Short mmCIF file of C-alpha atoms in Angstrom, two decimals:
data_model
loop_
_atom_site.label_atom_id
_atom_site.label_comp_id
_atom_site.label_asym_id
_atom_site.label_seq_id
_atom_site.Cartn_x
_atom_site.Cartn_y
_atom_site.Cartn_z
CA MET A 1 -72.63 181.70 42.01
CA ARG A 2 -76.00 181.82 44.57
CA LYS A 3 -76.68 178.40 45.94
CA VAL A 4 -80.30 176.91 45.32
CA VAL A 5 -81.89 174.00 47.03
CA LEU A 6 -83.61 171.39 44.92
CA ALA A 7 -86.10 169.77 47.69
CA THR A 8 -85.21 166.01 46.78
CA HIS A 9 -82.91 163.04 46.82
CA ASN A 10 -83.51 162.30 43.07
CA LEU A 11 -80.30 163.51 41.31
CA LYS A 12 -82.05 163.32 37.93
CA LYS A 13 -83.92 165.87 38.65
CA GLN A 14 -80.85 167.71 39.68
CA VAL A 15 -78.86 167.15 36.38
CA GLU A 16 -82.58 168.32 34.61
CA LEU A 17 -83.03 171.61 36.86
CA GLN A 18 -79.38 172.38 36.30
CA ARG A 19 -79.41 172.01 32.73
CA ILE A 20 -82.50 174.21 32.20
CA PHE A 21 -81.07 176.94 34.01
CA ASP A 22 -77.60 176.55 32.44
CA ALA A 23 -79.90 176.92 29.15
CA ALA A 24 -81.44 180.36 30.41
CA ALA A 25 -78.02 181.75 31.47
CA LEU A 26 -79.18 181.55 35.26
CA ALA A 27 -76.39 182.08 37.74
CA ALA A 28 -77.26 179.56 40.01
CA GLN A 29 -76.33 176.26 41.40
CA VAL A 30 -78.76 173.40 42.32
CA VAL A 31 -77.58 171.14 44.98
CA THR A 32 -79.93 168.82 46.47
CA LEU A 33 -80.97 167.55 50.26
CA GLU A 34 -78.14 165.07 49.71
CA ASP A 35 -75.55 167.76 50.48
CA PHE A 36 -77.32 168.91 53.92
CA PRO A 37 -78.02 167.05 57.30
CA PRO A 38 -80.78 164.96 57.38
CA TYR A 39 -84.12 166.53 58.78
CA LEU A 40 -87.68 165.44 59.37
CA GLU A 41 -89.35 165.75 55.63
CA PRO A 42 -93.10 166.47 55.33
CA VAL A 43 -95.69 164.18 53.97
CA GLU A 44 -96.76 164.66 50.61
CA ASP A 45 -100.51 164.72 51.53
CA GLN A 46 -101.86 167.60 50.10
CA ARG A 47 -104.62 167.50 47.40
CA THR A 48 -103.09 169.39 44.67
CA PHE A 49 -99.41 169.71 42.99
CA GLU A 50 -99.18 173.11 43.69
CA GLN A 51 -99.34 172.63 47.90
CA ASN A 52 -97.55 169.27 47.98
CA ALA A 53 -94.28 171.42 46.19
CA LEU A 54 -95.20 174.59 49.04
CA LEU A 55 -94.95 172.17 51.67
CA LYS A 56 -91.53 170.63 50.62
CA ALA A 57 -89.87 174.08 49.75
CA ARG A 58 -90.94 175.69 52.97
CA ALA A 59 -89.42 172.75 54.83
CA ALA A 60 -86.35 172.75 52.78
CA ALA A 61 -85.78 176.44 52.99
CA ALA A 62 -86.11 176.37 57.08
CA ALA A 63 -84.02 173.62 57.20
CA THR A 64 -81.24 174.60 55.13
CA GLY A 65 -81.27 178.21 55.55
CA GLU A 66 -80.92 178.56 51.71
CA LEU A 67 -83.29 179.57 48.95
CA ALA A 68 -85.05 176.28 48.33
CA ILE A 69 -87.47 175.04 45.03
CA ALA A 70 -89.48 172.14 45.33
CA ASP A 71 -91.43 170.36 42.44
CA ASP A 72 -94.23 168.35 42.67
CA SER A 73 -95.36 166.28 39.48
CA GLY A 74 -97.21 163.32 37.81
CA ILE A 75 -99.08 161.97 35.11
CA GLU A 76 -103.08 163.03 34.76
CA VAL A 77 -104.95 160.22 33.03
CA GLU A 78 -108.49 161.26 31.85
CA LEU A 79 -109.97 158.21 31.97
CA LEU A 80 -109.13 157.40 35.18
CA ASN A 81 -110.71 160.64 36.76
CA ASN A 82 -107.18 162.12 36.41
CA MET A 83 -105.43 159.65 38.64
CA PRO A 84 -102.41 158.54 39.50
CA GLY A 85 -102.41 162.47 39.84
CA VAL A 86 -100.60 163.16 42.78
CA ARG A 87 -100.16 160.00 43.67
CA SER A 88 -97.90 159.14 40.47
CA ALA A 89 -94.61 158.46 42.37
CA ARG A 90 -96.27 155.74 44.97
CA TRP A 91 -99.62 154.54 42.66
CA ALA A 92 -98.28 150.80 43.04
CA GLY A 93 -97.77 151.60 46.41
CA VAL A 94 -95.23 153.82 49.12
CA GLY A 95 -91.61 152.93 47.98
CA ALA A 96 -93.05 151.26 44.84
CA SER A 97 -90.31 151.55 41.83
CA ASP A 98 -90.72 153.49 38.57
CA ALA A 99 -91.04 150.24 36.80
CA ALA A 100 -93.95 149.32 38.92
CA ASN A 101 -95.92 152.46 38.99
CA LEU A 102 -95.48 152.73 35.28
CA ASN A 103 -96.48 148.37 34.70
CA LEU A 104 -99.71 149.29 37.04
CA LEU A 105 -100.55 151.69 34.89
CA ILE A 106 -100.37 149.83 32.00
CA ALA A 107 -102.18 146.80 33.58
CA GLN A 108 -105.28 149.28 34.30
CA LEU A 109 -105.41 150.80 30.63
CA ALA A 110 -104.65 147.45 28.92
CA ASP A 111 -108.30 147.09 27.25
CA THR A 112 -108.41 150.73 26.26
CA GLU A 113 -107.77 152.03 22.43
CA VAL A 114 -105.42 154.88 22.20
CA GLU A 115 -108.16 157.36 21.49
CA GLN A 116 -109.41 156.94 25.29
CA ARG A 117 -105.73 156.97 26.80
CA SER A 118 -105.81 161.01 26.90
CA ALA A 119 -103.30 162.08 29.47
CA GLN A 120 -101.45 165.06 30.64
CA PHE A 121 -98.17 165.62 32.81
CA VAL A 122 -98.57 168.00 35.30
CA ALA A 123 -95.54 169.74 36.99
CA ALA A 124 -95.60 172.40 39.92
CA MET A 125 -92.51 174.13 41.32
CA ALA A 126 -92.60 176.32 44.42
CA MET A 127 -89.99 178.65 45.05
CA VAL A 128 -89.47 179.68 49.04
CA SER A 129 -86.77 181.85 50.53
CA PRO A 130 -85.47 182.07 54.13
CA SER A 131 -86.86 185.44 54.36
CA GLY A 132 -90.50 184.21 53.56
CA PHE A 133 -90.74 185.12 49.94
CA GLU A 134 -93.05 182.39 48.24
CA ALA A 135 -94.03 181.78 44.86
CA VAL A 136 -95.29 178.71 42.49
CA HIS A 137 -95.53 178.11 38.52
CA ARG A 138 -97.07 175.40 37.20
CA GLY A 139 -96.21 173.71 33.69
CA VAL A 140 -98.72 171.45 31.64
CA MET A 141 -97.40 168.80 28.99
CA CYS A 142 -100.54 167.37 26.89
CA GLY A 143 -100.69 163.82 25.29
CA HIS A 144 -101.42 160.24 25.37
CA VAL A 145 -100.37 157.00 26.83
CA ILE A 146 -99.35 153.83 25.04
CA LEU A 147 -99.09 150.03 26.58
CA THR A 148 -95.59 149.28 24.90
CA PRO A 149 -93.02 151.07 26.85
CA ARG A 150 -89.99 152.74 24.33
CA GLY A 151 -87.20 154.63 24.96
CA GLU A 152 -84.35 154.78 27.45
CA ASN A 153 -84.04 158.31 28.45
CA GLY A 154 -85.66 160.25 30.88
CA PHE A 155 -87.52 158.42 34.11
CA GLY A 156 -91.06 157.76 35.74
CA TYR A 157 -93.96 157.27 32.91
CA ASP A 158 -91.92 158.73 30.15
CA PRO A 159 -91.72 155.52 27.96
CA ILE A 160 -95.12 155.23 28.08
CA PHE A 161 -96.12 158.90 26.98
CA VAL A 162 -96.65 160.45 23.73
CA ALA A 163 -96.73 164.22 23.99
CA THR A 164 -98.76 165.79 21.77
CA ALA A 165 -95.93 168.10 20.57
CA GLN A 166 -94.94 164.84 18.94
CA PRO A 167 -95.42 164.37 14.99
CA ALA A 168 -98.50 161.69 14.54
CA PRO A 169 -98.84 159.09 13.71
CA GLY A 170 -96.18 157.11 16.26
CA GLY A 171 -94.61 160.03 17.91
CA ARG A 172 -91.51 159.41 20.14
CA THR A 173 -92.58 158.89 23.90
CA ASN A 174 -90.82 161.25 26.38
CA ALA A 175 -88.34 158.68 26.97
CA GLU A 176 -86.98 158.74 23.21
CA LEU A 177 -86.39 162.28 23.07
CA THR A 178 -83.23 164.23 23.61
CA ALA A 179 -82.84 165.95 27.17
CA GLU A 180 -82.89 169.58 24.95
CA GLU A 181 -86.10 168.08 23.39
CA LYS A 182 -87.93 167.06 26.32
CA ASP A 183 -87.00 169.96 28.06
CA ALA A 184 -88.59 172.13 24.94
CA ILE A 185 -91.79 171.12 25.86
CA SER A 186 -91.92 169.27 29.23
CA HIS A 187 -94.20 169.95 32.25
CA ARG A 188 -91.44 170.68 34.43
CA GLY A 189 -89.42 172.86 31.78
CA LYS A 190 -92.49 174.95 31.30
CA ALA A 191 -92.76 175.27 35.15
CA ALA A 192 -89.00 175.85 35.21
CA ALA A 193 -89.19 178.65 32.50
CA THR A 194 -91.59 181.05 34.25
CA LEU A 195 -89.74 180.18 38.02
CA ILE A 196 -86.63 181.26 36.39
CA GLU A 197 -88.01 184.63 35.60
CA THR A 198 -89.07 184.92 39.02
CA LEU A 199 -85.52 183.81 40.52
CA ARG A 200 -84.02 186.35 38.30
CA ILE A 201 -85.57 189.30 40.24
CA HIS A 202 -84.73 187.20 43.74
CA LEU A 203 -81.25 186.82 42.73
CA GLU A 204 -80.07 190.08 41.65
#
């Protein structure tokens, strides 16, 4: 089985991507940067999800000598001029916890009505091979933000995001969905679905 390096230290992302690969019958084993000696990882200072994902995938492929995948993802809130965007993971500051980022976003939207809190999750997934082949795929999940977190699953902003695909009124948050339900509609699931087709060709 071909090894694919996911350029992250987040083991939840590893489990999620491996689950998506397995469901698609893709013969690839997802490993992370935890499985390799440390190297100088690039600063995610680009202006788009696609640019940040490519930056990380290129560095991982060069450092490990393996086919590398990297994703950059986040939430865009229309009322906040599509922020946090690429700053989603550090919205409350560098090194901030998921809870701190989530609570800051809730505070910034505290005096708004639900109709004003349109948002979308965006994911860009980049694939880079040691030989220099590159591809980037993008996925989007539309929905809105709620102000009271619900659910124990997922991570990041999942407890306050209700996807448009969820029945109204009062649809479940991403954190209330099963892993399989989330994969079927999520931004990362959509990006991974198209990435898988590229990987099938490349892994043959």
